[in-house]
Amino acid sequence: MTAPGLSPLEGAFVVDVDGFNGPLDLLLSLIRDEQLDVYDIPVARVCQQFVDRMHALKLNEAAEYLEMAARLIRIKAQMLLPRKEGDEGWEDPRAELVRRLLEYQQMREVVDVLERLGDDRRNRFGRTFVQQAAAPPPAPLALSLTDLLVAVDRVLRTANRPTVHEVVPRAIDVDGAIGLVRAVLALREQARWRDVVRADAEPWEVLSGLLALLELAKRSELSLTQPRPFADVEIRRELAGQAA
Amino acid sequence: MNSLAKLLEAALFASPRPIPGEELAALDPESSPAAVQAALEELREHYDVDGHGVALVAVGDGWQILTRPEYTEAIERAQMAVRPQRLSAAALETLAIIAYRQPIERAEIAEIRGVDAGAIIKSLHERGLIDVVGRAEGLGRPLLYGTTAMFLEQFGLRHLEELPRVDELEIALHRSGLPAGHTAVEAPDVAESAAAEPAPTP
Amino acid sequence: MNSLAKLLEAALFASPRPIPGEELAALDPESSPAAVQAALEELREHYDVDGHGVALVAVGDGWQILTRPEYTEAIERAQMAVRPQRLSAAALETLAIIAYRQPIERAEIAEIRGVDAGAIIKSLHERGLIDVVGRAEGLGRPLLYGTTAMFLEQFGLRHLEELPRVDELEIALHRSGLPAGHTAVEAPDVAESAAAEPAPTP
């Protein structure tokens, strides 16, 4: 096994006793140590040894190892079921395990390749000195507000604690509503009443939205039109107002 | 070049600072100080006579390889001309947290994201998007970070208040025609207004 | 060296990261791509033939000057530069799976490894070796991961295709792949269990 211990970077609890990266790794090393043919695993014996090794390595509590032990026992039981001679429909209960072992073994071989490539690269130093006077400025950044908002959305979904939710009740929040209208108009040229005031808005939100629209119209940042009485008010971004 | 000169070249290239003469001598304990001096001369002459874009320069009591000044301008111009870089998803997330929670300390960012963001904070700082805005009270008085004027400029904002409030995010994201991935609930009024939405003016 | 090669050398010396071909071409707008390519070849040959402590190496879609490996030990011993930390076996395993199966979601990685890789994925993400490249269809729309340009850089690769193809990987576990002297069939308990167990379907 080439596995060194966990680097502190991994942080979380991962069973890595004696360099084993999981039940497949342990099973593979067992098969290799015993020089078994992976296509014809003697399940009864491997199962016993797997459980013995689990105990020896004190892996009794690790769910993934327990699951593998259970899987081996199930396969062992299936192997013992009687079957008719020349039964076409019979499928070797070991097939899925063999597929997974081979797949995992391939990845272990890729790990060897990566390890070698990484060592080759680590054996060469790049330039670390950054010339102050001649140092080129960093390349210009391509940033969009949408990217940032998507990131906020992601953070909110994955945050450990939903600490970012802070809803402060306010009597009337015209500034907040102005910010919202601007944000909506930054993304679209045209909007409607419902885009800036939610259908289930509280009265203070409706008032805030209305005052914000009137205020922004006064500042020529947008124009308001109503095609006919009681129709939806159309809000349109005024480019002239923004430039001013 | 002789092998000592090659070793010196490799060391001077890899070092983040000028290397003092006696440290250079320690690179190869077998070589005498005179041999090191001669190898340095050889390297310098090689760069000068052979025609290189770099030069070996004595700085203080040490040595350093520097690019020749006549190329500086072209290098800067090329850097500006290239395709703009994008921030990684992790960097954007960190930036978003700082923008919404400033002033905020590193430990809080790590707590929200579940991983330390030291390297990312450093790179955002280097890019001028965030800056240290103070120190928190309490143990160790950790640094507090906030966004900069450059941040506003990059995102085309006039004030931080122009960022949608968190409870408005849903709307803003929905409106920007965000893709796939975004799992906003299709509130009936939103769907309705989307259907009624006029075609954008050309 | 011609003046274009000197300019390229200066730019490559000034940069701690590989410089993309596009940016190298922008250094001298008068020069054709073929001329830039020729100058890069000249520079590379100069370093190789003339005997330098550094070499010009193609990485990802760009070029980088790196020290030659034979000087690494002396430089590290003299504490002039430090080699980056190695990735753990578990991290390399996760990275290998992502490199070969991208775009891939976390659950699939866990299935291949037999253990969850959440913490490792986060740390690889922090190091910039992998990034989110999209979302899968289906329940919860899980994130899909892929490798980055930094991955190529840190493993000295030009393309992902430089990694061995899966059908080129030798399966050491196959009977024929086992070392000489493999006696599985003769081993008594194997023979015994082989009798108790049906032969695998062909």
Tab-separated table of C-alpha atoms in Angstrom, chain B residues 1 5 33 77-78 80 98 114 127 142 154 156 160 164 175 200 202:
chain	number	residue	atom	x	y	z
B	1	MET	CA	27.983	26.316	-18.569
B	5	ALA	CA	26.717	27.458	-12.757
B	33	PRO	CA	34.000	30.221	-2.587
B	77	ARG	CA	0.612	44.882	-22.472
B	78	ALA	CA	0.237	41.191	-23.303
B	80	MET	CA	-3.791	43.160	-20.304
B	98	ILE	CA	-17.861	38.799	2.578
B	114	GLY	CA	-17.454	24.529	6.162
B	127	ARG	CA	-6.907	41.168	-6.654
B	142	PRO	CA	-8.758	38.767	14.279
B	154	GLN	CA	-16.192	45.065	-11.079
B	156	GLY	CA	-21.119	47.528	-11.872
B	160	LEU	CA	-23.445	47.925	-1.634
B	164	PRO	CA	-30.346	42.417	-3.660
B	175	ARG	CA	-35.387	37.260	-13.393
B	200	PRO	CA	-37.684	42.448	-24.956
B	202	PRO	CA	-34.798	45.036	-29.713
